[in-house]
Tab-separated table of C-alpha atoms in Angstrom:
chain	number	residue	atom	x	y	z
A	48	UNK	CA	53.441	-75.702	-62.064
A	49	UNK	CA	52.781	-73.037	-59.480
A	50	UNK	CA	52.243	-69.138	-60.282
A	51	UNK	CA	54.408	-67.007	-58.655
A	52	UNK	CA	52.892	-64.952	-56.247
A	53	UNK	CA	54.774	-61.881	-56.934
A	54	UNK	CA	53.074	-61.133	-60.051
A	55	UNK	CA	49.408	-61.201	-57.599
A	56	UNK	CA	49.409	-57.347	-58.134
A	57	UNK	CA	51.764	-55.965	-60.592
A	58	UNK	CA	52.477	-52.304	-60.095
A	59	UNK	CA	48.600	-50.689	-61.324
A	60	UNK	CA	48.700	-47.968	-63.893
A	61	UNK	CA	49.339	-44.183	-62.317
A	62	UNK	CA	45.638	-42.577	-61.843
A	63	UNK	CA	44.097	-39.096	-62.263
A	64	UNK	CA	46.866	-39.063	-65.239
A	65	UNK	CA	46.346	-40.246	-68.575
A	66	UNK	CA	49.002	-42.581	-69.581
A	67	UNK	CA	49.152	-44.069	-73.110
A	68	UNK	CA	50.610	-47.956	-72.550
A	69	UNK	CA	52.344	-50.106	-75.163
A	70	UNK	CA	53.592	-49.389	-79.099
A	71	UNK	CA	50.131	-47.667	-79.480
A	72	UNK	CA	48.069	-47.902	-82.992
A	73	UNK	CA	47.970	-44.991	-84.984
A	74	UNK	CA	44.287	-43.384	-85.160
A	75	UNK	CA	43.785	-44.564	-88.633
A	76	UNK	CA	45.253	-48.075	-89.091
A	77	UNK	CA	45.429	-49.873	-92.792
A	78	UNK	CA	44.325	-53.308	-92.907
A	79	UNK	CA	44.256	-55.089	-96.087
A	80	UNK	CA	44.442	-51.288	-97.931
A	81	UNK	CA	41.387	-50.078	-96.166
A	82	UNK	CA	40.977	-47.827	-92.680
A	83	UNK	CA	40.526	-49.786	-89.524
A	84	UNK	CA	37.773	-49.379	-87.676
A	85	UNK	CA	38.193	-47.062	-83.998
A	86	UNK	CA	36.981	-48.482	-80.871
A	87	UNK	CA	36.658	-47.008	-77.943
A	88	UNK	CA	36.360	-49.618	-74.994
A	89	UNK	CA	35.319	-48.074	-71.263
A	90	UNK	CA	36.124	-50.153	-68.592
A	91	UNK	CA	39.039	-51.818	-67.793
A	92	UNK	CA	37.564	-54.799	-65.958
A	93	UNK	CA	37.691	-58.370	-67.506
A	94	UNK	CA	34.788	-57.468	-69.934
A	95	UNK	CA	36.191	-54.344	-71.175
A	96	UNK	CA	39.399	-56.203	-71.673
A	97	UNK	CA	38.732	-59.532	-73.050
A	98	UNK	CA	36.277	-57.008	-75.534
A	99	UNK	CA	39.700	-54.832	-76.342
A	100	UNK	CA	41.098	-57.981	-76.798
A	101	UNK	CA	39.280	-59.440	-79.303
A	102	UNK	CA	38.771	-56.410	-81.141
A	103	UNK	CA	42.237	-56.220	-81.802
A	104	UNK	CA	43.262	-59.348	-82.779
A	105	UNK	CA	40.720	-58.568	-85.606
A	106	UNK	CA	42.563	-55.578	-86.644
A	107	UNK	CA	40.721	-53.300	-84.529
A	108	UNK	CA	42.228	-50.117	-83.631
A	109	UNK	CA	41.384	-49.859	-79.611
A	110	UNK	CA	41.984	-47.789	-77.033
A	111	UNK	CA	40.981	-49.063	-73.614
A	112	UNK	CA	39.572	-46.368	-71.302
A	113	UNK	CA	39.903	-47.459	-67.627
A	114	UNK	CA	38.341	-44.628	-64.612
A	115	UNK	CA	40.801	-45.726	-61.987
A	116	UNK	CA	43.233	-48.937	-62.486
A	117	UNK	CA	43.025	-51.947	-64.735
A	118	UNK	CA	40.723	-55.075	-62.453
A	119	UNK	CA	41.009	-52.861	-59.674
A	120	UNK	CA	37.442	-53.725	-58.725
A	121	UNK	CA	35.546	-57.228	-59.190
A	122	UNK	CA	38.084	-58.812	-61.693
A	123	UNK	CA	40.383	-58.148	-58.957
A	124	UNK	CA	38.931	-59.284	-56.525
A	125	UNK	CA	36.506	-62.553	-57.492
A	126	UNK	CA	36.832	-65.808	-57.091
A	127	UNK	CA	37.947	-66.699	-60.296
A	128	UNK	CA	36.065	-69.997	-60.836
A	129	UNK	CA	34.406	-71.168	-63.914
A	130	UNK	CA	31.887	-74.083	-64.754
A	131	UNK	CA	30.967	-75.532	-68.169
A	132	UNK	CA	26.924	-76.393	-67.928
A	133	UNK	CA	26.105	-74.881	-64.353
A	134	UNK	CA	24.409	-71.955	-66.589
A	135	UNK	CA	22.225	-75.006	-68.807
A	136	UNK	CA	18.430	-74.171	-68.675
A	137	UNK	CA	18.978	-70.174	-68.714
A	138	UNK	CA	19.405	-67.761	-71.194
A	139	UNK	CA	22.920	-67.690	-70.326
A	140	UNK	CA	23.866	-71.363	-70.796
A	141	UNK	CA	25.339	-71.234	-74.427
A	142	UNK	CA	27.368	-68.156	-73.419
A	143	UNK	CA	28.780	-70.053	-70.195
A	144	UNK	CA	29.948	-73.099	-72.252
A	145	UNK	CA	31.359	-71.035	-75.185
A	146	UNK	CA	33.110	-69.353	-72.698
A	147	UNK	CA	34.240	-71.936	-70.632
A	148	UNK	CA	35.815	-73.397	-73.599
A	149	UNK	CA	37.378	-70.441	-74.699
A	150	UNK	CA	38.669	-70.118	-71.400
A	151	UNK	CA	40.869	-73.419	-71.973
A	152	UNK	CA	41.540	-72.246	-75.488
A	153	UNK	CA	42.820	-68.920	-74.498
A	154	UNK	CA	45.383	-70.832	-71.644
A	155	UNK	CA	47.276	-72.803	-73.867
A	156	UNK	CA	47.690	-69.321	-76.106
A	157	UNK	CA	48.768	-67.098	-73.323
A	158	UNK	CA	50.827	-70.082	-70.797
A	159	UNK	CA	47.671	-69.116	-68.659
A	160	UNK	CA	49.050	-72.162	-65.916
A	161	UNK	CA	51.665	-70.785	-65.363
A	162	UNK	CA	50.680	-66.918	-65.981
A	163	UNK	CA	47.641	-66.803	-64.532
A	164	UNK	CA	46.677	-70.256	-62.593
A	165	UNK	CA	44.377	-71.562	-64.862
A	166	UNK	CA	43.580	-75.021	-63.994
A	167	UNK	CA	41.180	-77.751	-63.978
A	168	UNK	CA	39.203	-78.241	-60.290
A	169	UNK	CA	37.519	-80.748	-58.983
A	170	UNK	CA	34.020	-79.587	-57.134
A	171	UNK	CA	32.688	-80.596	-53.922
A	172	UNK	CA	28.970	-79.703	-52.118
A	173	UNK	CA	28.946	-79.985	-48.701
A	174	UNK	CA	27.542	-79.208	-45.295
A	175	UNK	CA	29.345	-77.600	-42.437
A	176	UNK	CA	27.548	-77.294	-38.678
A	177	UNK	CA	29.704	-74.892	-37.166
A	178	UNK	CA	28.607	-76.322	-33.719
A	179	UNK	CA	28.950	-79.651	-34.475
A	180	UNK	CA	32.740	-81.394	-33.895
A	181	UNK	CA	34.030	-83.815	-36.013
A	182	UNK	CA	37.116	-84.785	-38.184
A	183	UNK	CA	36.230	-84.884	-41.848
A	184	UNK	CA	34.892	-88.039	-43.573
A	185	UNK	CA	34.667	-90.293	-46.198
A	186	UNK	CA	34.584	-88.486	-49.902
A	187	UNK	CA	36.251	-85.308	-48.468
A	188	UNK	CA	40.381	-84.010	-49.304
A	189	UNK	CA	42.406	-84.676	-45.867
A	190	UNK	CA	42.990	-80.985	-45.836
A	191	UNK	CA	38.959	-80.543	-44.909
A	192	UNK	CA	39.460	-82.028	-41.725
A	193	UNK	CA	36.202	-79.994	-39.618
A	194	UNK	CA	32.416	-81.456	-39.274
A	195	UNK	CA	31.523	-81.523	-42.993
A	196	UNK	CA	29.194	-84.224	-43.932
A	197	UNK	CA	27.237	-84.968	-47.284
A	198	UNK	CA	29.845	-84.250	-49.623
A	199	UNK	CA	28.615	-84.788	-53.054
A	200	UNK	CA	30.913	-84.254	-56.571
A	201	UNK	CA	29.148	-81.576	-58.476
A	202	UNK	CA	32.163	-80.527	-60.671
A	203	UNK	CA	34.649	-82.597	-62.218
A	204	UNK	CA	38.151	-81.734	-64.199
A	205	UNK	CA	36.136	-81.397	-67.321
A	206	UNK	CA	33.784	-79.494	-66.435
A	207	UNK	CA	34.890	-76.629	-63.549
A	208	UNK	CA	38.162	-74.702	-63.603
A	209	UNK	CA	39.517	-71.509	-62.595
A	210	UNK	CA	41.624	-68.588	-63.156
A	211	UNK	CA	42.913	-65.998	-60.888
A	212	UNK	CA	40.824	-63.161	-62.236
A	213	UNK	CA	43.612	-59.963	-61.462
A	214	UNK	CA	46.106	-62.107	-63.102
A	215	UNK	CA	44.286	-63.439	-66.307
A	216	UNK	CA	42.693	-59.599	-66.994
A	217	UNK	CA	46.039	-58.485	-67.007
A	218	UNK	CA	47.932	-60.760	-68.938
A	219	UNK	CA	45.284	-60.441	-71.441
A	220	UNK	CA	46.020	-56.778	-71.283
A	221	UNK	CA	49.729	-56.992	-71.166
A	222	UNK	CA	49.314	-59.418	-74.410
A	223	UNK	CA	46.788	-57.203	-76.476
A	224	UNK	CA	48.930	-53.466	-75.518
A	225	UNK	CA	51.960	-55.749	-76.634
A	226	UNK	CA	50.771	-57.951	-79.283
A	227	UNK	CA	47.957	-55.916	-80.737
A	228	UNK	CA	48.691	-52.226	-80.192
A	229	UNK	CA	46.278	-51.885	-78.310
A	230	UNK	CA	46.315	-48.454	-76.538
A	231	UNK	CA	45.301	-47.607	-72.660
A	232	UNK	CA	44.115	-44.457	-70.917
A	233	UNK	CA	43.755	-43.549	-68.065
A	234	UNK	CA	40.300	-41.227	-67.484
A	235	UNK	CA	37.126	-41.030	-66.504
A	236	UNK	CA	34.572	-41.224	-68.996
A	237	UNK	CA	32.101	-37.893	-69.315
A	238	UNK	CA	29.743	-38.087	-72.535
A	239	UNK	CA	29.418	-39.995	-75.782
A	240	UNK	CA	29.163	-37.910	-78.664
A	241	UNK	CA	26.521	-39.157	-81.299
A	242	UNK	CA	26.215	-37.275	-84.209
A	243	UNK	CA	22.895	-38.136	-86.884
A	244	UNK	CA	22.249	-41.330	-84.659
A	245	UNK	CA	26.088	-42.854	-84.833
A	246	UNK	CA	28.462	-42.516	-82.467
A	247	UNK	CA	31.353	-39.701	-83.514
A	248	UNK	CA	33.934	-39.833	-80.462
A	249	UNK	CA	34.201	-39.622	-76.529
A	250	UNK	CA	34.491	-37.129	-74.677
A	251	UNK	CA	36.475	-37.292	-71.126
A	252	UNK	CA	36.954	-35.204	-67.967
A	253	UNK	CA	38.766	-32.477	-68.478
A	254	UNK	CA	37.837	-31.934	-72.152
A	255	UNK	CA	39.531	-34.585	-73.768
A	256	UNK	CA	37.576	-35.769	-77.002
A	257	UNK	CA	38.879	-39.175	-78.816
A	258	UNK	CA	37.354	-39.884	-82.029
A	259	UNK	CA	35.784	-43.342	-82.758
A	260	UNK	CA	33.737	-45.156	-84.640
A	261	UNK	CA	32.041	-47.124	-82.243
A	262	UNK	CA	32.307	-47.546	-78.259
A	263	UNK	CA	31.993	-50.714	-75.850
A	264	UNK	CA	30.166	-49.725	-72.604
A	265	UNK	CA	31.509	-52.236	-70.195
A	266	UNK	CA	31.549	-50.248	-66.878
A	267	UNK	CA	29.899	-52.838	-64.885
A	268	UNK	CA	28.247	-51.914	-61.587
A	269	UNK	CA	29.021	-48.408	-62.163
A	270	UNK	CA	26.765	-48.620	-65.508
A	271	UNK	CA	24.428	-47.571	-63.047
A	272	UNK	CA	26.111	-43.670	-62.961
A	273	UNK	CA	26.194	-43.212	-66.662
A	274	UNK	CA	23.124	-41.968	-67.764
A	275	UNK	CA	23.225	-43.170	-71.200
A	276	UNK	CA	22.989	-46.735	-69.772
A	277	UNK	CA	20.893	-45.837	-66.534
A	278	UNK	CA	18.213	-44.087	-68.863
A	279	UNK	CA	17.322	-47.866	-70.557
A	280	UNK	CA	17.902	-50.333	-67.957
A	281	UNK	CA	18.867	-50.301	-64.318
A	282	UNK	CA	22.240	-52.065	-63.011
A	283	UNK	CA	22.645	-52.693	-59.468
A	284	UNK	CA	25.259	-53.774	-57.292
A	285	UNK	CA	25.515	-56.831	-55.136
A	286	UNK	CA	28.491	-56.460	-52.713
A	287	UNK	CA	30.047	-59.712	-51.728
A	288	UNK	CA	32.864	-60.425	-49.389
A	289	UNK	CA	35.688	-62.301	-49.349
A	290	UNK	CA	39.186	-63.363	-47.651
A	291	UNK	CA	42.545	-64.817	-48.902
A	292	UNK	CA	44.480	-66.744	-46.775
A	293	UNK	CA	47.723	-68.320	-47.310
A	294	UNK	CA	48.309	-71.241	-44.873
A	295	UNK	CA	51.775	-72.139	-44.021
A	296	UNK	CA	51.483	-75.703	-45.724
A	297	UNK	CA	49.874	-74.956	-49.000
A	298	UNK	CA	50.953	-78.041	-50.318
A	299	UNK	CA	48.414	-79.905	-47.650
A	300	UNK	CA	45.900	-77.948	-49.560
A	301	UNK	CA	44.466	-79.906	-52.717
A	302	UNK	CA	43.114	-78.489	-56.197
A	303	UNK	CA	38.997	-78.880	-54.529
A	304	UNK	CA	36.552	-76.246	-54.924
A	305	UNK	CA	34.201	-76.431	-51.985
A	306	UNK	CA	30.615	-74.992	-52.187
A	307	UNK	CA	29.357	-74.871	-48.460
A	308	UNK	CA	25.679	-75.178	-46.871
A	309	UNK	CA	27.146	-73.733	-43.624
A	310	UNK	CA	25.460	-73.455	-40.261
A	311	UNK	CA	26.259	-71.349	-37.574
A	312	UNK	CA	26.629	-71.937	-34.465
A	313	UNK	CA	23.820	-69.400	-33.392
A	314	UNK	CA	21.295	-70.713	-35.496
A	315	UNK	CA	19.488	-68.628	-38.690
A	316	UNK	CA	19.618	-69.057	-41.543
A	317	UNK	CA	22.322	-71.549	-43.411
A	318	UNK	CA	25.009	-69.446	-45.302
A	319	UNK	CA	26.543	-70.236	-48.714
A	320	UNK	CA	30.122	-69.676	-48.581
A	321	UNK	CA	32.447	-70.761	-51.386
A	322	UNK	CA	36.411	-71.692	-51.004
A	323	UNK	CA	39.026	-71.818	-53.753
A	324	UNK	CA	42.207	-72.963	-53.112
A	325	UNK	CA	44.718	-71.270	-55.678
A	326	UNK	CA	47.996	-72.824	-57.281
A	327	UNK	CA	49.891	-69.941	-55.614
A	328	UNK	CA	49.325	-71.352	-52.492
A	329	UNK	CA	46.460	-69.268	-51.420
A	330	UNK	CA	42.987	-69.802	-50.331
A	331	UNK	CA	40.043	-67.924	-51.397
A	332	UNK	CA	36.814	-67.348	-49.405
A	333	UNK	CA	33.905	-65.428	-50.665
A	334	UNK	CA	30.127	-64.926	-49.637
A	335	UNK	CA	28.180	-62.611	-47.252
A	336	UNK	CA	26.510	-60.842	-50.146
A	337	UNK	CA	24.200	-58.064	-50.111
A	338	UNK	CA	22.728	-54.980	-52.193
A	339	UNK	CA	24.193	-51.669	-51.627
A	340	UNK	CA	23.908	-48.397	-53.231
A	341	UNK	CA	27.603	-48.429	-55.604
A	342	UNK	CA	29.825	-46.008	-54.385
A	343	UNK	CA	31.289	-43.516	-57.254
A	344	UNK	CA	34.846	-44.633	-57.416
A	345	UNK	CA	36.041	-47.956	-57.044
A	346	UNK	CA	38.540	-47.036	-54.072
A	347	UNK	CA	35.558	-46.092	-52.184
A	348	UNK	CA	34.469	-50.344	-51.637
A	349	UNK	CA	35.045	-51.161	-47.883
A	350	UNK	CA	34.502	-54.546	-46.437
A	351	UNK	CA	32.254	-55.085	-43.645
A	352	UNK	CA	33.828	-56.162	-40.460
A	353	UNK	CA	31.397	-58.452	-39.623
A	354	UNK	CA	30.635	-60.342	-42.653
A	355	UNK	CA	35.232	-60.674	-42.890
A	356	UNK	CA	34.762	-62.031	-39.229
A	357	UNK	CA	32.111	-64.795	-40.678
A	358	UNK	CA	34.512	-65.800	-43.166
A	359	UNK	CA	36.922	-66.018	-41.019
A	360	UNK	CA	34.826	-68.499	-38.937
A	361	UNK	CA	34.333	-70.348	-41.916
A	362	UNK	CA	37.683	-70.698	-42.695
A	363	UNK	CA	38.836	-72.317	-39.413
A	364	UNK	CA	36.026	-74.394	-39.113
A	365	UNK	CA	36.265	-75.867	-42.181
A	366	UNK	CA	40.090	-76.519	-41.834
A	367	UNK	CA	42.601	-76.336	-39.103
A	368	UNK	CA	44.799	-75.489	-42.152
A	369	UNK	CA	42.930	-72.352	-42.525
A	370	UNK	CA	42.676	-71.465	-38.775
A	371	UNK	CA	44.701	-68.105	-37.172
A	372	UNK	CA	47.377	-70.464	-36.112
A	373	UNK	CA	48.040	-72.088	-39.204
A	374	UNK	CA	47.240	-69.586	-42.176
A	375	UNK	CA	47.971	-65.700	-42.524
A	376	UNK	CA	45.481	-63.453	-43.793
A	377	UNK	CA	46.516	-61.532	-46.884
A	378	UNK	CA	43.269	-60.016	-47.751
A	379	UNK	CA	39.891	-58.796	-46.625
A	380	UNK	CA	38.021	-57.424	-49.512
A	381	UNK	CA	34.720	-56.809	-51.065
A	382	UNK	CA	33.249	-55.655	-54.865
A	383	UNK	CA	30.302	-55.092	-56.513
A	384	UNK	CA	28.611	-57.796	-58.726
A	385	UNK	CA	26.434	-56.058	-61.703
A	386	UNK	CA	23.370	-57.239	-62.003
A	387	UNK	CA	20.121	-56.662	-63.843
A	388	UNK	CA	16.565	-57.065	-63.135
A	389	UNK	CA	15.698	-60.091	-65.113
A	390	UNK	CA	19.208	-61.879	-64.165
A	391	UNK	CA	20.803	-61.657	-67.627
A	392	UNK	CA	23.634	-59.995	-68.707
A	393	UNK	CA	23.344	-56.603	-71.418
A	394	UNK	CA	25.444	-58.025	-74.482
A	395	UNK	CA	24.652	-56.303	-78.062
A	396	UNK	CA	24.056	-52.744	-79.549
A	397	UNK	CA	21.772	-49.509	-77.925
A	398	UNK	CA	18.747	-48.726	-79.863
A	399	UNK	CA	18.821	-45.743	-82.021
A	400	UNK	CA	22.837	-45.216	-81.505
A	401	UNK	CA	24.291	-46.898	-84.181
A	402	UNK	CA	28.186	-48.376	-82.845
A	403	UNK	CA	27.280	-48.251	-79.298
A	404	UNK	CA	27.678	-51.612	-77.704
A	405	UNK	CA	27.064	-52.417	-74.063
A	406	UNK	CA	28.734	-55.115	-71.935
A	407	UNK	CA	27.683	-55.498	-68.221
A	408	UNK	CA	25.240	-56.859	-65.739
A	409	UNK	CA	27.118	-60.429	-65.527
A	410	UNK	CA	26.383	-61.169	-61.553
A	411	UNK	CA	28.934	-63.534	-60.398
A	412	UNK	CA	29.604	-65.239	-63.759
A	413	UNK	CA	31.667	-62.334	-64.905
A	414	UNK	CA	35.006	-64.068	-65.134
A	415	UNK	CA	33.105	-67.106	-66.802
A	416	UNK	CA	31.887	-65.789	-69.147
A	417	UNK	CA	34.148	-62.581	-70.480
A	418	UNK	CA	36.116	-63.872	-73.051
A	419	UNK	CA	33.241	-65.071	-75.291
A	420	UNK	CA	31.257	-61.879	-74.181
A	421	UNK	CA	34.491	-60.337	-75.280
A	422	UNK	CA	34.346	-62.221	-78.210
A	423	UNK	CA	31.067	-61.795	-79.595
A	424	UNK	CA	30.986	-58.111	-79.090
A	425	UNK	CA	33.788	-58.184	-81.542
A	426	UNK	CA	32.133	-60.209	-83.897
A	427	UNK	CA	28.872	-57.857	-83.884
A	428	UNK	CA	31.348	-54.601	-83.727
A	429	UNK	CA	33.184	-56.004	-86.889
A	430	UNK	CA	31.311	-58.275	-89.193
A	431	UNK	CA	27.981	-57.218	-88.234
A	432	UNK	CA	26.596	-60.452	-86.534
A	433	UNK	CA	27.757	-62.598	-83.377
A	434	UNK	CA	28.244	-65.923	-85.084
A	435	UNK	CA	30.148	-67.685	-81.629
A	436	UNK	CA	26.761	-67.260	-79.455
A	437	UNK	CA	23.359	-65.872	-80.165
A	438	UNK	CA	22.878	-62.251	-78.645
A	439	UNK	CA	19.236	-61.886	-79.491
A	440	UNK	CA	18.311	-62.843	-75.473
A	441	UNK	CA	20.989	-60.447	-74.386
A	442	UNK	CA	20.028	-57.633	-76.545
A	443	UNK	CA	19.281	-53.754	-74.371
A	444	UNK	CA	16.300	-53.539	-77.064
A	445	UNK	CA	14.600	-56.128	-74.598
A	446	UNK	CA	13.998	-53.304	-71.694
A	447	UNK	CA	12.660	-51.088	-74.611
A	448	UNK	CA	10.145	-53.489	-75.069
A	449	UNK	CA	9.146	-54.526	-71.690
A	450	UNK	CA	8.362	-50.403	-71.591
A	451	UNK	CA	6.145	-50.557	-74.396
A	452	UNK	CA	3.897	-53.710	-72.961
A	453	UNK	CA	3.956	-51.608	-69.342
């Protein structure tokens, strides 16, 4: 069943305000006779949320601090697409498939076909010579129809999906503020208190203190600008590109994920470009990636004009479906991916500061792999171990150590 469009981008919570959202918790919360834990989660981004998220369906008492606007950066703006083993062989492999299935487990619970376009995707490799004519070919959906060749299946139904990432953060929001009590505001984040080595409360700008008793760290790229984090290991910010276009027969337009080797027409180097056609009817086009110094606030991300121009290119070549004629441009966008140094996300508790937990550095399999990020955070937070996946290789401690052998 197709998604309606409308809810693409809900009205986003006021800013520069802080705005309590939903039947919020009381501070002190009795579960089974005793007093909930506090949690303070920072970020409202798909880590930060799927964290809140789990937290509170455990009872949690949460309050979800978001800088600016709920996905408003990458987890708006990302492709959305998830695979089950693609991650097998690295550290991250038994996070990817926990989360992959978790993923499916998590759309039957919130209707996320209809809600949020989850659905099952078949995944093509192939090669694109943007000087080259020709007509499509044998193996390849009607709707690619420009001079692809090689086309390989490297994803099947059980084993790549996808999600459109503003829409599932959301609804996971909308469901935890509802269903959970889970309470949002609206702030920037100034200091974490810590008082004999455990974390006593947050304080925000303008003065603001929360209590807690713990916090979750999941800031992504801008985990570079908070000291705490930036004084243990470095985060930096990959900016990648991308378009949606909505072509005016979107039901030409099959459920194929297409992962390009594309050559342009002046020579160079081959690009990588990815395209995701959504159930709304849309068709997403990311690549032309790069690092760049993260700007402070998220409004601040521009697009280059050249790399939207490439995709553009793409587009059209790939598809007459997708050409000016034929499809209307509805977005041209970029974000920052977070990434660390050793290519593996920060998942577990900060040495020395007991209850504060760290989420970011997830590159480009942030949407993947949230909920059982989400998940095992909440785990560690409240029963003292991550039973879903093993943190140990995900653990800050690790750039602690590297120091020491230096």
């Amino acid at each position: 069943m197709a998604v309606n469009s409308s809810l693409l981008f809900p009205p986003a919570l006021s800013r520069r305000t802080i705005t309590i959202c939903s039947k919020s918790m009381a501070t002190k919360n009795q579960i089974d006779g005793e007093t909930s834990k506090r949690v303070v989660v920072c970020g409202g981004g798909v880590i930060g949320v799927c964290t809140a998220y789990f937290l509170a369906k455990k009872g949690i008492a949460v309050t979800l601090l978001e800088k600016s606007a709920v996905a408003c950066a990458a987890s708006g703006k990302a492709g959305g697409f998830l695979a089950f083993d693609w991650c097998d062989g690295s550290p991250v492999g038994p996070l990817a498939r926990a989360s992959f299935n978790l993923h499916r487990s998590l759309s039957e619970e919130l209707n996320g076909v209809e809600s949020y376009g989850y659905r099952p995707l078949t995944t093509l490799s192939l090669t694109v010579t943007e000087s080259t004519l020709g007509s499509g070919g044998l193996g390849l959906p009607d709707w690619v129809n420009g001079p692809a060749k090689s086309p390989s299946t490297i994803g099947t139904t059980q084993t790549t999906a996808q999600v459109h990432p503003q829409l599932f953060t959301r609804k996971l929001l909308s469901t935890a503020t509802e269903k959970y009590g889970v309470e949002v505001v609206i702030g920037k984040l100034e200091e974490v208190r810590v008082e004999s080595g455990r974390v006593d409360s947050v304080v925000l700008e303008g003065g603001r203190v929360i209590d807690t008793d713990a916090v979750v760290l999941a800031m992504g790229p801008w985990s570079s600008k908070f000291e705490l984090l930036s004084s243990i290991f470095r985060v930096y910010g990959i900016k990648a590109h991308s378009i949606v276009l909505e072509p005016k027969e979107p039901n030409a337009i099959t459920p194929h994920a297409l992962f390009l080797t594309y050559r342009p027409a002046h020579g160079g180097e081959a690009l990588d470009p990815e395209v995701y056609p959504r159930p709304t009817g849309e068709v997403y086009i990311c690549g032309m990636s790069s690092q760049e110094e993260v700007p402070d606030d998220p409004d601040q991300v521009t697009s280059n004009l050249e790399s939207i121009q490439v995709l553009k290119r793409v587009a059209k070549t790939v598809s007459s479906y997708l050409n000016e004629e034929n499809a209307l441009v509805k977005a041209e966008q970029a974000c920052f991916l977070p990434s660390t140094e050793d290519g593996v996300p920060v998942i577990g508790e900060i040495p020395g500061i007991k209850g504060c937990y760290v989420g970011t550095g997830h590159s480009c399999w942030g949407i993947l792999n949230a909920p059982a990020t989400g998940a095992t955070l909440a785990e560690l937070i409240v029963d003292g171990v991550a039973t879903s996946v093993d943190l140990s290789r995900f653990s800050p401690s690790r750039f602690s150590k590297q120091r020491g052998r230096v």
